Amino acid sequence: MMKKNPIFVTQPSLPPLEELIPYLEQVWENKILSNGGPFHKKLEDELCKYLNVPYISLVSNGTMGLITALQALNIKGEVITTPYSYVATSQSLMWNKIKPVFIDIDPVTLNLDPKKIEAAITPDTSAIMPVHVYGQPCDVDAIEILAKKHKLKVIYDAAHAFGVKCHCGGLLKHGDLSILSFHATKVFNTFEGGAIVCKDIKMKHHIDQIKNFGITSETTVEHIGINGKMNEFSSVLGLLQLKYIENNIKKRKVISDHYRTGLKNINGIRCHTESKVEYDNYSYFPIFVDDEYLLTRDQLYSKLKDSGINGRRYFYPLITEFPMYKNILKKQEVDLSIAKEASKRVICLPIYSEMDFKTVEQVLDLIKKG
Ligand code: T4K
């Protein structure tokens, strides 16, 4: 087949350019480009309202959010986490000299399996870092019970979960802190960016100080800090993106439904279990290629790619396959068979708000033909 413009796993949603100009004129006039400027403040306020959370601290990217969150809670020793995620999750631990302790995932949600947490707790365990993979909520209630029982902190990597509402409303209210990513490839993007969601104003101030070099006043530095601030340009983008987010998520739902219908009854192709949430964000569309399918996962992946359809194998390889984690895992002797199985079979198909039906049909045809 002739190669056309490649279709990527995602395509960033962008607000109309003409709407950006007046905001930029305002930034030019203010001459405040960073360090908690007026648009930064406004975006924090608007996001608190939209996400229905008490406090938010914007950061320069999701990884910085994870690193800063670990610092803010003074997490040390060992943290229980999942191998089935983007490498940023565990890199944030390693960057803070914290040992990741990997446990297997739940076969349905593909999130960290709470039933496996207790066996992994040691005297050095200080926290749990689960990930709401593909925006599908973790078993937040079970995790909360265990965390309370063992006095552990919970930091949710919610990079995929912008706007997702679980059984009790906002998913981001769970745990001590939740971290969002606003990267270009995410449902809500500020080019690069992210946020830490927290429950009280004291913690918000603490995070605000850590992301600003640990500075507490013009002449005092009280914490070991970093430069993790979001700039005014990204904040402006965020404000504009918020105007379109509902509509973009609606369009993603249509694509997702179309895929689900089209992939029904293809022997050996499984869709991810539909999220039982009040409000999904349709951030990814993973499929799993079983042995009954005509091709292997990698053959299908290559076939799509040769036709210009660039799916991604999120998350293959597993984090524990990377050299710096392999050694840690050797000593842990843990069964990660469910994560390995998912990683071996997954392909995330392209999904983005501007995706047209013709492209969806093209993807479906290629998969149907095998
Ligand atoms: N935790 C989790 C669970 C995460 O998934 C992530 C990030 C993080 C933490 C860390 O958050 P950040 O620090 O990134 O805010 C991409 C993203 O770079 C990464 O943010 C994301 N997860 C991950 C799942 O996906 P890659 O290595 O796949 O990126 P890349 O450059 O190959 O992009 C994927 C496709 O998107 C490309 O084929 C083309 C398209 N694309 C990409 C960019 C950057 C565009 O169309 N436009 C663009 O501007 O990691």
Coordinates of C-alpha atoms and ligand atoms in Angstrom, one line a residue:
M1 CA 0.0 0.0 0.0
M2 CA 1.2 3.5 -0.8
K3 CA 2.6 5.5 2.2
K4 CA 0.6 8.6 3.0
N5 CA 1.2 11.0 5.9
P6 CA 1.8 8.8 8.9
I7 CA -1.0 8.5 11.5
F8 CA 0.5 8.7 15.0
V9 CA -0.8 7.1 18.1
T10 CA -2.0 10.5 19.1
Q11 CA -2.1 14.0 17.6
P12 CA -2.1 16.9 20.0
S13 CA -5.4 18.9 20.2
L14 CA -4.7 22.6 19.7
P15 CA -6.9 25.6 20.3
P16 CA -7.5 28.0 17.3
L17 CA -4.4 30.1 16.8
E18 CA -6.3 33.3 16.7
E19 CA -7.6 32.7 20.2
L20 CA -4.0 32.5 21.4
I21 CA -3.0 36.0 20.1
P22 CA -4.9 38.2 22.6
Y23 CA -3.5 36.1 25.5
L24 CA 0.0 36.4 24.2
E25 CA -0.5 40.2 23.8
Q26 CA -1.4 40.2 27.5
V27 CA 1.7 38.2 28.4
W28 CA 3.9 40.6 26.3
E29 CA 2.3 43.6 28.1
N30 CA 2.7 42.0 31.6
K31 CA 6.3 41.0 31.0
I32 CA 5.8 38.4 33.6
L33 CA 6.9 35.2 31.9
S34 CA 7.3 32.8 34.7
N35 CA 7.6 32.4 38.5
G36 CA 3.9 32.2 39.3
G37 CA 2.5 34.9 37.0
P38 CA -1.1 35.8 36.7
F39 CA -2.0 33.2 34.1
H40 CA -0.3 30.5 36.2
K41 CA -2.5 31.5 39.1
K42 CA -5.6 31.6 36.9
L43 CA -4.9 28.2 35.4
E44 CA -4.5 26.7 38.9
D45 CA -7.9 28.2 39.9
E46 CA -9.7 27.0 36.7
L47 CA -8.2 23.5 37.0
C48 CA -9.3 23.2 40.6
K49 CA -12.9 24.1 39.5
Y50 CA -12.9 21.8 36.4
L51 CA -11.3 18.8 38.2
N52 CA -13.2 19.5 41.4
V53 CA -10.1 19.3 43.6
P54 CA -9.1 21.5 46.5
Y55 CA -5.5 22.5 45.5
I56 CA -3.3 22.3 42.5
S57 CA 0.3 23.2 41.9
L58 CA 1.4 23.5 38.3
V59 CA 4.7 22.0 37.3
S60 CA 6.9 22.0 34.2
N61 CA 6.1 18.4 33.3
G62 CA 4.6 15.2 34.8
T63 CA 8.0 13.7 35.7
M64 CA 8.9 16.8 37.6
G65 CA 5.6 16.5 39.3
L66 CA 6.4 12.9 40.5
I67 CA 9.9 13.9 41.6
T68 CA 8.7 16.9 43.5
A69 CA 5.8 15.0 45.1
L70 CA 8.2 12.4 46.5
Q71 CA 10.3 15.2 47.9
A72 CA 7.3 17.0 49.3
L73 CA 6.3 13.9 51.3
N74 CA 9.9 13.1 52.2
I75 CA 9.6 9.6 50.8
K76 CA 12.7 7.4 51.4
G77 CA 13.6 3.7 51.4
E78 CA 11.3 1.6 49.3
V79 CA 8.2 2.4 47.3
I80 CA 5.8 -0.3 45.9
T81 CA 5.0 0.3 42.3
T82 CA 4.0 -1.2 39.0
P83 CA 6.2 -2.4 36.1
Y84 CA 3.4 -1.7 33.6
S85 CA 3.8 2.0 33.1
Y86 CA 5.8 4.6 31.2
V87 CA 9.4 4.6 32.5
A88 CA 8.9 8.1 34.1
T89 CA 7.0 6.5 37.0
S90 CA 10.0 4.5 38.3
Q91 CA 12.6 6.9 37.1
S92 CA 11.1 9.5 39.5
L93 CA 11.9 7.0 42.3
M94 CA 15.4 6.2 41.2
W95 CA 16.1 10.0 40.7
N96 CA 15.2 10.4 44.4
K97 CA 17.4 7.4 45.4
I98 CA 14.3 5.5 46.4
K99 CA 14.2 1.7 45.6
P100 CA 11.2 0.7 43.5
V101 CA 9.6 -2.6 44.6
F102 CA 7.7 -4.0 41.7
I103 CA 4.5 -6.1 42.1
D104 CA 2.2 -7.6 39.5
I105 CA -0.9 -6.0 38.0
D106 CA -4.5 -6.8 38.1
P107 CA -5.5 -8.8 35.0
V108 CA -8.6 -6.7 34.3
T109 CA -7.6 -3.1 35.0
L110 CA -3.9 -3.6 34.3
N111 CA -3.2 -1.4 37.4
L112 CA -1.1 -2.4 40.4
D113 CA -2.9 -5.3 42.1
P114 CA -3.7 -4.3 45.7
K115 CA -3.8 -8.0 46.7
K116 CA -0.1 -8.2 46.1
I117 CA 0.8 -5.1 48.1
E118 CA 1.0 -6.6 51.7
A119 CA 3.5 -9.3 50.8
A120 CA 5.9 -6.6 49.3
I121 CA 5.9 -4.4 52.4
T122 CA 9.2 -4.4 54.4
P123 CA 10.3 -2.1 57.3
D124 CA 11.8 0.2 54.6
T125 CA 8.6 0.7 52.7
S126 CA 7.4 4.3 52.9
A127 CA 4.9 4.6 50.1
I128 CA 2.9 3.1 47.3
M129 CA 3.0 4.6 43.8
P130 CA 0.2 3.2 41.6
V131 CA -0.6 4.4 38.1
H132 CA -4.1 4.9 36.6
V133 CA -3.0 3.2 33.4
Y134 CA -4.8 4.4 30.3
G135 CA -7.0 6.5 32.6
Q136 CA -8.6 3.4 34.1
P137 CA -8.9 3.9 37.9
C138 CA -6.8 1.8 40.3
D139 CA -8.7 0.1 43.1
V140 CA -8.4 3.3 45.2
D141 CA -10.5 1.9 48.1
A142 CA -8.4 -1.2 48.6
I143 CA -5.2 0.8 48.3
E144 CA -6.4 3.3 50.9
I145 CA -7.3 0.6 53.4
L146 CA -3.8 -0.9 53.1
A147 CA -2.0 2.4 53.2
K148 CA -3.8 3.4 56.4
K149 CA -3.2 0.0 58.0
H150 CA 0.6 0.1 57.3
K151 CA 1.0 3.9 57.6
L152 CA 2.1 4.3 54.0
K153 CA 1.8 7.4 51.8
V154 CA 0.1 7.0 48.4
I155 CA 1.2 9.0 45.4
Y156 CA -0.9 8.3 42.3
D157 CA 0.7 8.7 38.9
A158 CA -2.4 10.1 37.2
A159 CA -0.6 11.1 34.1
H160 CA -3.3 9.5 31.9
A161 CA -6.3 10.3 34.1
F162 CA -7.1 14.0 33.4
G163 CA -10.8 14.6 34.3
V164 CA -11.6 10.9 35.0
K165 CA -14.4 10.6 37.5
C166 CA -14.6 7.4 39.5
H167 CA -17.4 5.9 41.7
C168 CA -17.1 8.8 44.2
G169 CA -16.5 11.6 41.8
G170 CA -13.0 13.0 41.2
L171 CA -10.4 10.2 41.0
L172 CA -7.7 12.8 41.8
K173 CA -8.9 13.2 45.3
H174 CA -7.5 9.8 46.3
G175 CA -4.2 9.2 47.9
D176 CA -1.9 11.9 49.5
L177 CA -1.0 13.4 46.1
S178 CA -1.9 12.8 42.5
I179 CA 0.3 13.8 39.5
L180 CA -1.0 14.8 36.1
S181 CA 0.9 15.2 32.9
F182 CA 0.0 17.9 30.3
H183 CA 2.5 16.6 27.7
A184 CA 1.7 17.2 24.0
T185 CA 0.5 13.6 23.7
K186 CA -2.0 13.9 26.5
V187 CA -5.8 14.5 26.4
F188 CA -5.1 17.9 28.0
N189 CA -1.8 19.5 26.9
T190 CA 0.2 22.6 27.6
F191 CA 3.0 21.5 25.2
E192 CA 4.9 20.4 28.3
G193 CA 3.4 20.6 31.7
G194 CA 1.9 18.9 34.6
A195 CA 0.3 19.4 38.0
I196 CA 0.3 18.0 41.6
V197 CA -3.1 17.7 43.2
C198 CA -3.1 18.0 46.9
K199 CA -5.6 18.2 49.8
D200 CA -4.6 21.1 52.0
I201 CA -3.2 24.6 51.6
K202 CA -0.1 23.8 53.8
M203 CA 1.0 21.0 51.4
K204 CA 0.3 23.3 48.4
H205 CA 2.6 26.0 49.8
H206 CA 5.2 23.4 50.6
I207 CA 5.1 22.1 47.0
D208 CA 5.1 25.6 45.6
Q209 CA 8.3 26.3 47.6
I210 CA 10.0 23.0 46.5
K211 CA 9.3 23.7 42.8
N212 CA 10.8 27.1 43.3
F213 CA 14.3 26.1 44.5
G214 CA 13.1 25.7 48.1
I215 CA 12.8 29.5 48.5
T216 CA 10.5 30.6 51.3
S217 CA 11.2 34.4 51.2
E218 CA 13.5 36.9 49.4
T219 CA 16.3 36.0 51.7
T220 CA 15.6 32.5 52.9
V221 CA 15.8 29.0 51.4
E222 CA 14.5 26.3 53.7
H223 CA 14.2 23.2 51.6
I224 CA 16.2 21.4 49.0
G225 CA 14.3 22.6 45.9
I226 CA 14.3 22.5 42.2
N227 CA 13.1 24.6 39.3
G228 CA 9.9 22.9 38.4
K229 CA 7.7 25.8 37.6
M230 CA 5.2 26.1 34.7
N231 CA 5.8 29.2 32.6
E232 CA 3.1 31.7 31.4
F233 CA 3.0 30.5 27.8
S234 CA 2.1 27.0 28.9
S235 CA -0.4 28.4 31.4
V236 CA -2.1 30.4 28.7
L237 CA -2.3 27.3 26.5
G238 CA -3.9 25.4 29.4
L239 CA -6.6 28.1 29.9
L240 CA -7.5 27.9 26.2
Q241 CA -7.4 24.1 26.1
L242 CA -9.9 24.0 29.0
K243 CA -12.5 25.7 26.7
Y244 CA -12.3 22.7 24.3
I245 CA -11.6 19.8 26.6
E246 CA -15.2 18.5 27.0
N247 CA -15.7 18.6 23.2
N248 CA -12.4 16.9 22.6
I249 CA -13.2 14.1 25.0
K250 CA -16.6 13.7 23.4
K251 CA -14.9 13.2 20.0
R252 CA -12.5 10.7 21.5
K253 CA -15.5 8.7 22.8
V254 CA -17.0 8.5 19.3
I255 CA -13.7 7.1 18.0
S256 CA -13.4 4.7 20.9
D257 CA -17.0 3.4 20.4
H258 CA -16.3 3.0 16.7
Y259 CA -13.2 0.9 17.4
R260 CA -15.0 -1.2 19.9
T261 CA -17.9 -2.0 17.5
G262 CA -15.5 -2.6 14.6
L263 CA -13.2 -4.9 16.6
K264 CA -16.0 -7.1 17.9
N265 CA -15.8 -10.7 16.8
I266 CA -12.3 -10.6 15.4
N267 CA -10.8 -13.8 16.6
G268 CA -7.7 -13.1 18.8
I269 CA -8.2 -9.4 19.2
R270 CA -9.3 -8.2 22.6
C271 CA -10.2 -4.6 23.6
H272 CA -9.3 -3.4 27.1
T273 CA -12.1 -3.8 29.5
E274 CA -14.3 -0.8 29.4
S275 CA -13.7 1.5 32.4
K276 CA -16.5 1.4 34.9
V277 CA -16.3 5.1 35.6
E278 CA -18.7 8.0 35.8
Y279 CA -16.6 9.9 33.2
D280 CA -13.8 8.5 31.1
N281 CA -11.3 10.5 29.1
Y282 CA -10.6 7.9 26.3
S283 CA -6.9 8.8 26.5
Y284 CA -5.7 5.6 24.9
F285 CA -7.2 2.7 22.9
P286 CA -5.2 -0.4 23.7
I287 CA -5.9 -3.8 22.1
F288 CA -4.4 -7.2 23.0
V289 CA -3.3 -9.6 20.3
D290 CA -3.9 -13.2 21.4
D291 CA -2.5 -16.4 19.9
E292 CA -5.7 -17.1 18.0
Y293 CA -5.2 -14.0 15.8
L294 CA -3.7 -14.5 12.3
L295 CA -0.5 -12.6 13.1
T296 CA 1.6 -12.1 16.2
R297 CA 1.4 -8.8 18.0
D298 CA 4.7 -7.6 16.5
Q299 CA 3.6 -8.7 13.0
L300 CA 0.4 -6.7 13.3
Y301 CA 2.3 -3.7 14.8
S302 CA 4.7 -3.8 11.7
K303 CA 1.8 -4.3 9.3
L304 CA 0.1 -1.2 10.6
K305 CA 3.3 0.8 10.6
D306 CA 4.1 -0.2 7.0
S307 CA 0.7 1.3 6.1
G308 CA 1.5 4.5 7.9
I309 CA -0.5 3.7 11.1
N310 CA 1.9 4.2 14.0
G311 CA 0.4 2.5 17.0
R312 CA 2.6 2.2 20.1
R313 CA 3.3 -0.8 22.3
Y314 CA 2.5 1.0 25.6
F315 CA 3.9 -0.6 27.7
Y316 CA 6.5 -2.8 26.1
P317 CA 9.2 -3.5 27.2
L318 CA 8.1 -3.6 30.8
I319 CA 10.0 -1.1 33.0
T320 CA 11.7 -4.1 34.7
E321 CA 13.2 -5.1 31.4
F322 CA 15.4 -2.0 31.3
P323 CA 19.0 -2.6 32.6
M324 CA 18.9 -0.4 35.7
Y325 CA 15.7 -2.2 36.9
K326 CA 16.7 -5.7 35.9
N327 CA 19.3 -5.9 38.7
I328 CA 16.8 -4.7 41.3
L329 CA 14.3 -7.2 40.1
K330 CA 16.8 -10.1 40.3
K331 CA 16.9 -9.6 44.1
Q332 CA 13.1 -9.3 44.4
E333 CA 12.1 -12.6 42.9
V334 CA 8.6 -11.5 42.2
D335 CA 6.1 -13.0 39.8
L336 CA 5.2 -10.4 37.2
S337 CA 3.5 -12.8 34.8
I338 CA 0.3 -10.7 34.3
A339 CA 2.3 -7.6 33.4
K340 CA 4.6 -9.6 31.1
E341 CA 1.6 -11.1 29.3
A342 CA -0.1 -7.7 28.8
S343 CA 3.2 -6.1 27.6
K344 CA 3.7 -8.9 25.1
R345 CA 0.3 -8.5 23.6
V346 CA -0.6 -4.8 23.7
I347 CA -0.8 -2.3 20.8
C348 CA -2.3 1.2 21.5
L349 CA -4.2 2.2 18.4
P350 CA -4.3 5.9 17.2
I351 CA -6.9 7.9 19.0
Y352 CA -7.2 11.7 19.0
S353 CA -10.0 14.2 18.8
E354 CA -9.5 15.2 15.2
M355 CA -9.3 11.6 14.0
D356 CA -11.7 11.0 11.1
F357 CA -13.8 7.9 10.5
K358 CA -12.0 7.1 7.3
T359 CA -8.7 6.6 9.2
V360 CA -10.5 4.6 11.9
E361 CA -12.0 2.4 9.1
Q362 CA -8.5 2.1 7.6
V363 CA -7.1 0.8 10.9
L364 CA -10.0 -1.6 11.3
D365 CA -9.7 -3.0 7.8
L366 CA -6.0 -3.7 8.3
I367 CA -6.7 -5.5 11.5
K368 CA -9.7 -7.4 10.1
K369 CA -7.6 -8.7 7.1
G370 CA -4.8 -9.8 9.3
Ligands
T4K1 N1 3.7 8.7 34.1 C1 3.1 8.1 33.0 C2 2.2 7.0 33.3 C3 3.3 8.6 31.7 O1 2.7 8.0 30.7 C4 4.1 9.7 31.5 C5 4.3 10.2 30.1 C6 4.7 10.3 32.6 C7 4.4 9.8 33.9 C8 5.6 11.5 32.5 O2 4.9 12.7 32.1 P1 5.7 13.9 31.3 O3 7.0 14.1 32.1 O4 6.0 13.4 29.9 O5 4.7 15.0 31.3 C9 5.0 9.8 25.1 C10 5.1 11.1 26.0 O6 6.3 11.8 25.7 C11 5.0 10.8 27.4 O7 4.6 12.1 28.0 C12 3.9 9.8 27.8 N2 3.9 9.5 29.2 C13 4.1 8.6 27.0 C14 3.1 7.5 27.3 O8 4.1 8.9 25.6 P2 6.9 8.6 23.7 O9 8.2 8.2 24.0 O10 5.9 7.5 23.2 O11 6.8 9.9 22.8 P3 6.9 10.1 21.3 O12 7.7 11.3 21.1 O13 7.4 8.9 20.6 O14 5.4 10.5 20.9 C15 4.4 9.5 20.6 C16 3.7 9.9 19.3 O15 3.0 11.1 19.5 C17 4.7 10.2 18.2 O16 4.7 9.0 17.4 C18 4.1 11.4 17.4 C19 3.1 12.0 18.4 N3 3.4 13.3 18.7 C20 4.4 13.5 19.7 C21 4.7 14.8 20.1 C22 5.7 15.0 21.2 C23 2.8 14.4 18.1 O17 2.0 14.2 17.2 N4 3.2 15.6 18.5 C24 4.1 15.9 19.5 O18 4.3 17.1 19.8 O19 6.3 9.2 25.1

